[in-house]
Amino acid sequence: MSSKPASMKTESHAGDAYRQAGVDVDAGEALVERLKPMAKSTLRPGAGGDLGGFGGLFDLKATGFSDPVLVSGTDGVGTKLKIAIETGIHHTVGIDLVAMCANDVLAQGAEPLFFLDYFATGTLDIETAATVIGGIAEGCRQAGCALIGGETAEMPGMYAAGDYDLAGFCVGAVERDSILPRLAQIGDVLIGLPSHGLHANGFSLVRKIIADQGLGFADPAPFAPGESLGAVLLEPTRLYVKAILPHLRKPGVRGFAHITGGGLTDNIPRVLPSTMGMSLSDDALSLPPLFEWLQDTGGLDGPTMRRTFNCGIGGVLVVADDTAPSIMDALFAAGEAPRLIGAVIAG
């Protein structure tokens, strides 16, 4: 976080006139002080310094890579933020933000190294911003990357009261000879890793289905007794870094697909040669209760579900058939719940 929100950088002072225009420089400074301990909790080899400078510093040499290639990814949280804002549940969307970026660089075989965020709002509410960015720090701890900076923009007139937006940027590194994906072969198998609900995709459709049913986010979830609809929908995106990073360099591991926008249908082929396709098992096509409810209530067909949502599978490893048992055993031992969901075929 820089010491000043983005919208304040062109001003030479921050007196009453600026405050009357809707921008509170003092609030921005107070927020930075709140965030410093959060950022410090994410430090890792290569990261150092303090928030408040014009740029975040990272020493790549300190990470121990010998021939690194940098891999970067950027993303947002989309209209899932609307549910966070309506429910007042702000502590999970920051985890989503990190996961959407860190899981993407993981798909290239890269270890996430550092993260920067962008938080924009009309009128800065320190408590809300600190809660959101606290979630970002938690996501960074789960990903093993350092939160080394970011930006807080207070822009009156750009956002409705209480609204905010998020964007993030993650940089990782991978040894040059370990970049994914590697060339898959016919007969390779697909290992699915479970998602935590919807993650951060398809929420425009989800919100429409809920509105058409006349439901509110405080209502009980029809598919999860004892939980509110909003709380279930805001379950944060899983970070797969610590679970699968140790396995990505192993012989027989061809690639990892992060199942985001485009669902299973569009994301798995991204790690396969253009001459190959995939066959999904019945297990892959069976839907957890949340997705089953969305399909039935929204009147959605199978292809629409698989191209819109993760359908309960947030990540897919492509591995050689003879390598799969050892990878599965290692994932089970690490507390994961992998399952075979299909195979690579010609097509």
Coordinates of C-alpha atoms in Angstrom, one line a residue:
M1 CA 0.0 0.0 0.0
S2 CA 1.5 3.3 -0.9
S3 CA 1.3 6.0 1.7
K4 CA -1.4 7.9 -0.2
P5 CA -4.5 6.6 -2.1
A6 CA -4.1 6.8 -5.8
S7 CA -6.6 9.7 -6.2
M8 CA -4.6 11.8 -3.9
K9 CA -1.3 11.7 -5.7
T10 CA -1.7 14.8 -7.8
E11 CA -2.6 17.1 -4.9
S12 CA -0.1 19.3 -3.2
H13 CA -2.0 19.4 0.1
A14 CA -4.8 17.6 1.8
G15 CA -6.7 20.3 3.7
D16 CA -10.4 21.0 4.3
A17 CA -11.1 21.8 0.6
Y18 CA -10.0 18.3 -0.5
R19 CA -12.0 16.7 2.4
Q20 CA -15.1 18.7 1.4
A21 CA -14.6 17.3 -2.1
G22 CA -15.0 13.8 -0.7
V23 CA -11.4 12.7 -0.2
D24 CA -9.9 12.2 3.3
V25 CA -6.1 12.0 3.1
D26 CA -5.9 11.4 6.9
A27 CA -8.1 8.3 6.6
G28 CA -5.8 7.0 3.9
E29 CA -2.8 7.5 6.1
A30 CA -4.6 5.8 9.0
L31 CA -5.4 2.8 6.8
V32 CA -1.8 2.4 5.8
E33 CA -0.8 2.2 9.4
R34 CA -3.4 -0.4 10.0
L35 CA -2.1 -2.5 7.1
K36 CA 1.6 -2.5 8.0
P37 CA 1.3 -5.4 10.5
M38 CA -0.8 -7.4 8.0
A39 CA 1.8 -7.0 5.3
K40 CA 4.6 -7.9 7.7
S41 CA 2.9 -11.2 8.6
T42 CA 3.3 -12.3 4.9
L43 CA 7.1 -11.8 4.7
R44 CA 9.1 -14.5 3.0
P45 CA 12.6 -14.8 1.6
G46 CA 13.1 -12.0 -0.9
A47 CA 10.6 -9.6 0.7
G48 CA 11.6 -6.8 3.0
G49 CA 11.2 -3.1 3.6
D50 CA 8.0 -1.4 4.7
L51 CA 4.8 -0.1 3.2
G52 CA 4.6 3.5 2.1
G53 CA 7.2 3.7 -0.6
F54 CA 6.5 4.4 -4.3
G55 CA 7.2 0.7 -5.2
G56 CA 7.5 -2.6 -3.5
L57 CA 10.9 -4.3 -3.4
F58 CA 11.6 -8.0 -3.9
D59 CA 15.1 -9.7 -4.0
L60 CA 14.7 -12.6 -6.5
K61 CA 18.2 -13.8 -5.7
A62 CA 17.2 -14.5 -2.1
T63 CA 14.7 -17.1 -3.2
G64 CA 17.4 -19.6 -4.3
F65 CA 16.3 -20.0 -7.9
S66 CA 19.2 -20.8 -10.3
D67 CA 17.6 -20.0 -13.7
P68 CA 14.3 -18.4 -13.0
V69 CA 11.6 -17.2 -15.4
L70 CA 9.1 -14.8 -13.9
V71 CA 5.4 -15.6 -14.3
S72 CA 2.7 -12.9 -13.6
G73 CA -1.0 -13.0 -13.2
T74 CA -3.7 -10.4 -12.6
D75 CA -7.4 -10.7 -11.8
G76 CA -10.3 -9.4 -9.8
V77 CA -13.2 -10.9 -7.8
G78 CA -16.1 -9.8 -10.1
T79 CA -19.7 -9.4 -9.0
K80 CA -19.1 -11.7 -6.0
L81 CA -18.2 -8.3 -4.4
K82 CA -21.9 -7.3 -4.7
I83 CA -22.8 -10.1 -2.3
A84 CA -20.0 -9.1 0.1
I85 CA -21.2 -5.5 0.1
E86 CA -24.9 -6.5 0.6
T87 CA -24.2 -8.9 3.4
G88 CA -21.4 -6.9 5.1
I89 CA -19.2 -10.0 5.0
H90 CA -15.9 -8.6 3.8
H91 CA -13.2 -10.9 5.2
T92 CA -13.3 -13.6 2.4
V93 CA -13.1 -11.7 -0.9
G94 CA -9.5 -10.8 -0.3
I95 CA -8.6 -14.5 -0.2
D96 CA -10.5 -14.8 -3.5
L97 CA -8.4 -12.1 -5.0
V98 CA -5.1 -13.7 -4.1
A99 CA -6.3 -17.2 -5.1
M100 CA -7.5 -16.1 -8.5
C101 CA -4.0 -14.8 -9.3
A102 CA -1.8 -17.2 -7.4
N103 CA -3.5 -20.3 -8.8
D104 CA -3.0 -19.0 -12.3
V105 CA 0.7 -18.6 -11.9
L106 CA 0.8 -22.0 -10.3
A107 CA -0.6 -23.4 -13.6
Q108 CA 2.7 -22.4 -15.2
G109 CA 4.6 -24.3 -12.6
A110 CA 5.5 -21.1 -10.8
E111 CA 5.9 -20.5 -7.0
P112 CA 4.0 -17.3 -6.1
L113 CA 6.5 -14.8 -4.7
F114 CA 4.8 -11.5 -4.1
F115 CA 1.4 -9.8 -4.5
L116 CA 0.1 -6.2 -4.9
D117 CA -3.5 -5.1 -4.5
Y118 CA -5.7 -2.3 -5.7
F119 CA -8.7 -1.2 -3.5
A120 CA -11.0 1.4 -5.0
T121 CA -14.0 3.1 -3.4
G122 CA -16.1 6.2 -3.4
T123 CA -15.7 7.1 0.3
L124 CA -13.0 5.3 2.3
D125 CA -14.3 3.3 5.2
I126 CA -11.3 2.3 7.2
E127 CA -12.9 -0.7 8.9
T128 CA -14.2 -2.2 5.6
A129 CA -10.9 -1.6 3.8
A130 CA -8.9 -3.1 6.6
T131 CA -11.1 -6.2 6.7
V132 CA -10.9 -6.7 3.0
I133 CA -7.1 -6.2 2.9
G134 CA -6.8 -8.4 6.0
G135 CA -8.3 -11.1 3.8
I136 CA -5.7 -10.4 1.1
A137 CA -3.0 -10.9 3.7
E138 CA -4.5 -14.2 4.8
G139 CA -4.6 -15.3 1.1
C140 CA -0.9 -14.4 0.8
R141 CA -0.1 -16.4 3.9
Q142 CA -1.9 -19.4 2.4
A143 CA -0.1 -18.9 -1.0
G144 CA 3.3 -18.4 0.6
C145 CA 3.8 -15.1 -1.1
A146 CA 4.5 -11.6 0.3
L147 CA 2.1 -8.7 0.2
I148 CA 4.7 -6.0 -0.7
G149 CA 2.5 -3.1 -1.7
G150 CA -0.7 -1.9 -3.3
E151 CA -2.9 1.1 -3.8
T152 CA -6.0 2.5 -2.1
A153 CA -8.0 4.9 -4.3
E154 CA -10.8 7.1 -2.9
M155 CA -12.8 8.4 -5.9
P156 CA -16.0 10.3 -5.0
G157 CA -18.6 10.0 -7.7
M158 CA -17.2 6.8 -9.2
Y159 CA -18.9 4.4 -6.9
A160 CA -22.2 4.2 -5.1
A161 CA -22.2 4.5 -1.3
G162 CA -20.6 1.5 0.3
D163 CA -19.4 0.0 -3.0
Y164 CA -15.7 -0.9 -3.7
D165 CA -13.7 -2.8 -6.3
L166 CA -10.7 -5.0 -6.1
A167 CA -7.9 -6.0 -8.4
G168 CA -4.7 -7.9 -7.7
F169 CA -1.3 -8.8 -9.3
C170 CA 0.8 -11.8 -8.4
V171 CA 4.4 -12.6 -9.6
G172 CA 5.9 -16.0 -9.3
A173 CA 9.0 -17.7 -10.6
V174 CA 9.8 -21.1 -12.1
E175 CA 13.0 -22.7 -13.2
R176 CA 13.3 -22.5 -16.9
D177 CA 13.3 -26.2 -17.4
S178 CA 10.2 -26.7 -15.2
I179 CA 7.7 -24.5 -17.0
L180 CA 4.2 -26.0 -17.4
P181 CA 2.4 -27.4 -19.2
R182 CA 4.6 -30.2 -20.6
L183 CA 3.5 -32.3 -23.6
A184 CA 0.6 -34.5 -22.6
Q185 CA 0.0 -37.9 -24.0
I186 CA -3.1 -39.9 -24.9
G187 CA -4.0 -42.0 -21.9
D188 CA -2.8 -39.5 -19.3
V189 CA -5.3 -39.1 -16.5
L190 CA -7.1 -36.1 -14.9
I191 CA -7.0 -35.7 -11.2
G192 CA -9.6 -33.3 -9.8
L193 CA -9.1 -31.3 -6.6
P194 CA -12.3 -30.1 -4.9
S195 CA -13.4 -26.5 -4.9
H196 CA -14.8 -24.6 -2.0
G197 CA -18.1 -23.8 -3.7
L198 CA -18.3 -21.3 -6.6
H199 CA -14.9 -19.7 -6.0
A200 CA -15.2 -16.4 -7.9
N201 CA -16.9 -17.2 -11.2
G202 CA -20.4 -17.2 -12.5
F203 CA -21.8 -14.8 -10.0
S204 CA -23.7 -12.6 -12.4
L205 CA -25.8 -15.7 -13.3
V206 CA -26.0 -16.8 -9.7
R207 CA -27.3 -13.4 -8.6
K208 CA -29.9 -13.5 -11.4
I209 CA -31.1 -17.0 -10.3
I210 CA -31.4 -15.8 -6.7
A211 CA -33.3 -12.6 -7.6
D212 CA -35.7 -14.6 -9.9
Q213 CA -36.5 -16.8 -6.9
G214 CA -37.2 -13.8 -4.7
L215 CA -34.5 -14.9 -2.2
G216 CA -32.2 -12.7 -0.1
F217 CA -28.7 -13.4 0.9
A218 CA -29.8 -13.5 4.6
D219 CA -32.3 -16.3 3.8
P220 CA -31.4 -19.9 4.7
A221 CA -29.5 -21.7 1.9
P222 CA -31.9 -24.2 0.3
F223 CA -29.0 -26.6 -0.3
A224 CA -27.1 -26.1 3.1
P225 CA -29.3 -26.4 6.2
G226 CA -28.3 -24.1 9.0
E227 CA -26.4 -21.7 6.8
S228 CA -27.4 -18.4 5.2
L229 CA -27.3 -18.1 1.4
G230 CA -24.8 -15.3 1.5
A231 CA -22.4 -17.0 3.8
V232 CA -22.3 -20.1 1.6
L233 CA -21.9 -18.1 -1.6
L234 CA -19.0 -16.2 -0.1
E235 CA -16.9 -19.3 0.7
P236 CA -13.5 -18.2 -0.6
T237 CA -11.6 -19.6 -3.5
R238 CA -9.2 -22.4 -2.5
L239 CA -5.5 -21.8 -2.8
Y240 CA -3.8 -24.9 -4.3
V241 CA -0.3 -23.7 -4.0
K242 CA 0.9 -25.6 -0.9
A243 CA -1.0 -28.8 -1.9
I244 CA 0.4 -29.3 -5.4
L245 CA 3.5 -27.1 -5.8
P246 CA 5.8 -29.9 -4.4
H247 CA 4.5 -32.2 -7.1
L248 CA 4.7 -30.0 -10.2
R249 CA 8.3 -30.9 -11.0
K250 CA 7.8 -34.7 -10.7
P251 CA 8.3 -36.9 -13.8
G252 CA 4.9 -37.6 -15.3
V253 CA 3.2 -34.5 -14.2
R254 CA 2.1 -32.7 -17.4
G255 CA 0.2 -29.7 -16.2
F256 CA -2.3 -28.0 -13.9
A257 CA -5.5 -26.3 -14.9
H258 CA -7.1 -23.7 -12.6
I259 CA -10.8 -24.0 -13.2
T260 CA -12.1 -20.4 -13.4
G261 CA -14.2 -18.6 -16.0
G262 CA -15.0 -21.1 -18.7
G263 CA -15.4 -23.9 -16.2
L264 CA -14.2 -27.4 -16.9
T265 CA -15.0 -27.2 -20.6
D266 CA -12.6 -24.4 -21.5
N267 CA -9.8 -24.6 -18.9
I268 CA -8.6 -28.2 -19.0
P269 CA -7.9 -28.0 -22.8
R270 CA -5.7 -25.0 -22.2
V271 CA -3.0 -27.4 -20.8
L272 CA -3.4 -30.0 -23.6
P273 CA -2.0 -30.0 -27.1
S274 CA -4.5 -28.8 -29.8
T275 CA -4.6 -32.4 -31.2
M276 CA -5.9 -33.8 -27.9
G277 CA -9.1 -33.7 -26.0
M278 CA -10.5 -35.0 -22.7
S279 CA -13.1 -37.6 -21.6
L280 CA -14.8 -36.8 -18.3
S281 CA -16.0 -39.5 -16.0
D282 CA -19.5 -39.7 -14.4
D283 CA -17.9 -38.7 -11.2
A284 CA -16.7 -35.5 -12.7
L285 CA -20.1 -34.7 -14.0
S286 CA -21.9 -35.3 -10.7
L287 CA -22.7 -32.0 -9.0
P288 CA -22.4 -31.1 -5.3
P289 CA -25.7 -29.7 -3.7
L290 CA -25.0 -26.0 -4.4
F291 CA -24.4 -26.6 -8.1
E292 CA -27.3 -29.1 -8.4
W293 CA -29.6 -26.4 -6.9
L294 CA -28.3 -23.8 -9.4
Q295 CA -28.9 -26.1 -12.3
D296 CA -32.4 -27.1 -11.3
T297 CA -33.5 -23.7 -10.1
G298 CA -32.0 -21.9 -13.1
G299 CA -33.1 -24.4 -15.6
L300 CA -29.5 -24.8 -16.9
D301 CA -28.3 -27.7 -19.1
G302 CA -25.1 -29.7 -18.5
P303 CA -22.9 -27.9 -21.0
T304 CA -23.9 -24.5 -19.6
M305 CA -23.0 -25.6 -16.1
R306 CA -19.6 -27.0 -17.1
R307 CA -18.7 -23.9 -19.1
T308 CA -19.9 -21.4 -16.4
F309 CA -19.0 -23.0 -13.0
N310 CA -16.2 -25.2 -11.6
C311 CA -19.0 -27.7 -10.7
G312 CA -17.1 -28.7 -7.5
I313 CA -13.7 -29.1 -9.1
G314 CA -11.4 -26.1 -8.7
G315 CA -8.2 -27.5 -10.0
V316 CA -7.1 -30.4 -12.3
L317 CA -3.7 -32.1 -12.6
V318 CA -2.8 -33.9 -15.8
V319 CA -0.5 -36.8 -15.1
A320 CA 0.8 -39.9 -16.7
D321 CA -1.3 -43.0 -15.9
D322 CA 1.6 -44.8 -14.1
T323 CA 2.4 -41.6 -12.1
A324 CA -1.2 -41.1 -10.9
P325 CA -1.2 -43.5 -7.9
S326 CA 1.8 -42.0 -6.2
I327 CA 0.5 -38.4 -6.8
M328 CA -2.9 -39.4 -5.4
D329 CA -1.3 -41.0 -2.3
A330 CA 0.8 -37.9 -1.7
L331 CA -2.2 -35.7 -2.0
F332 CA -4.3 -37.8 0.4
A333 CA -1.4 -37.8 2.9
A334 CA -1.4 -34.0 2.7
G335 CA -5.1 -33.9 3.6
E336 CA -6.4 -33.4 0.1
A337 CA -9.4 -35.2 -1.4
P338 CA -8.3 -35.9 -5.0
R339 CA -10.3 -38.0 -7.4
L340 CA -9.8 -39.4 -10.9
I341 CA -12.2 -37.5 -13.2
G342 CA -11.2 -38.5 -16.7
A343 CA -8.5 -39.0 -19.2
V344 CA -6.7 -37.4 -22.2
I345 CA -7.9 -38.7 -25.5
A346 CA -7.3 -38.0 -29.2
G347 CA -9.6 -35.3 -30.6

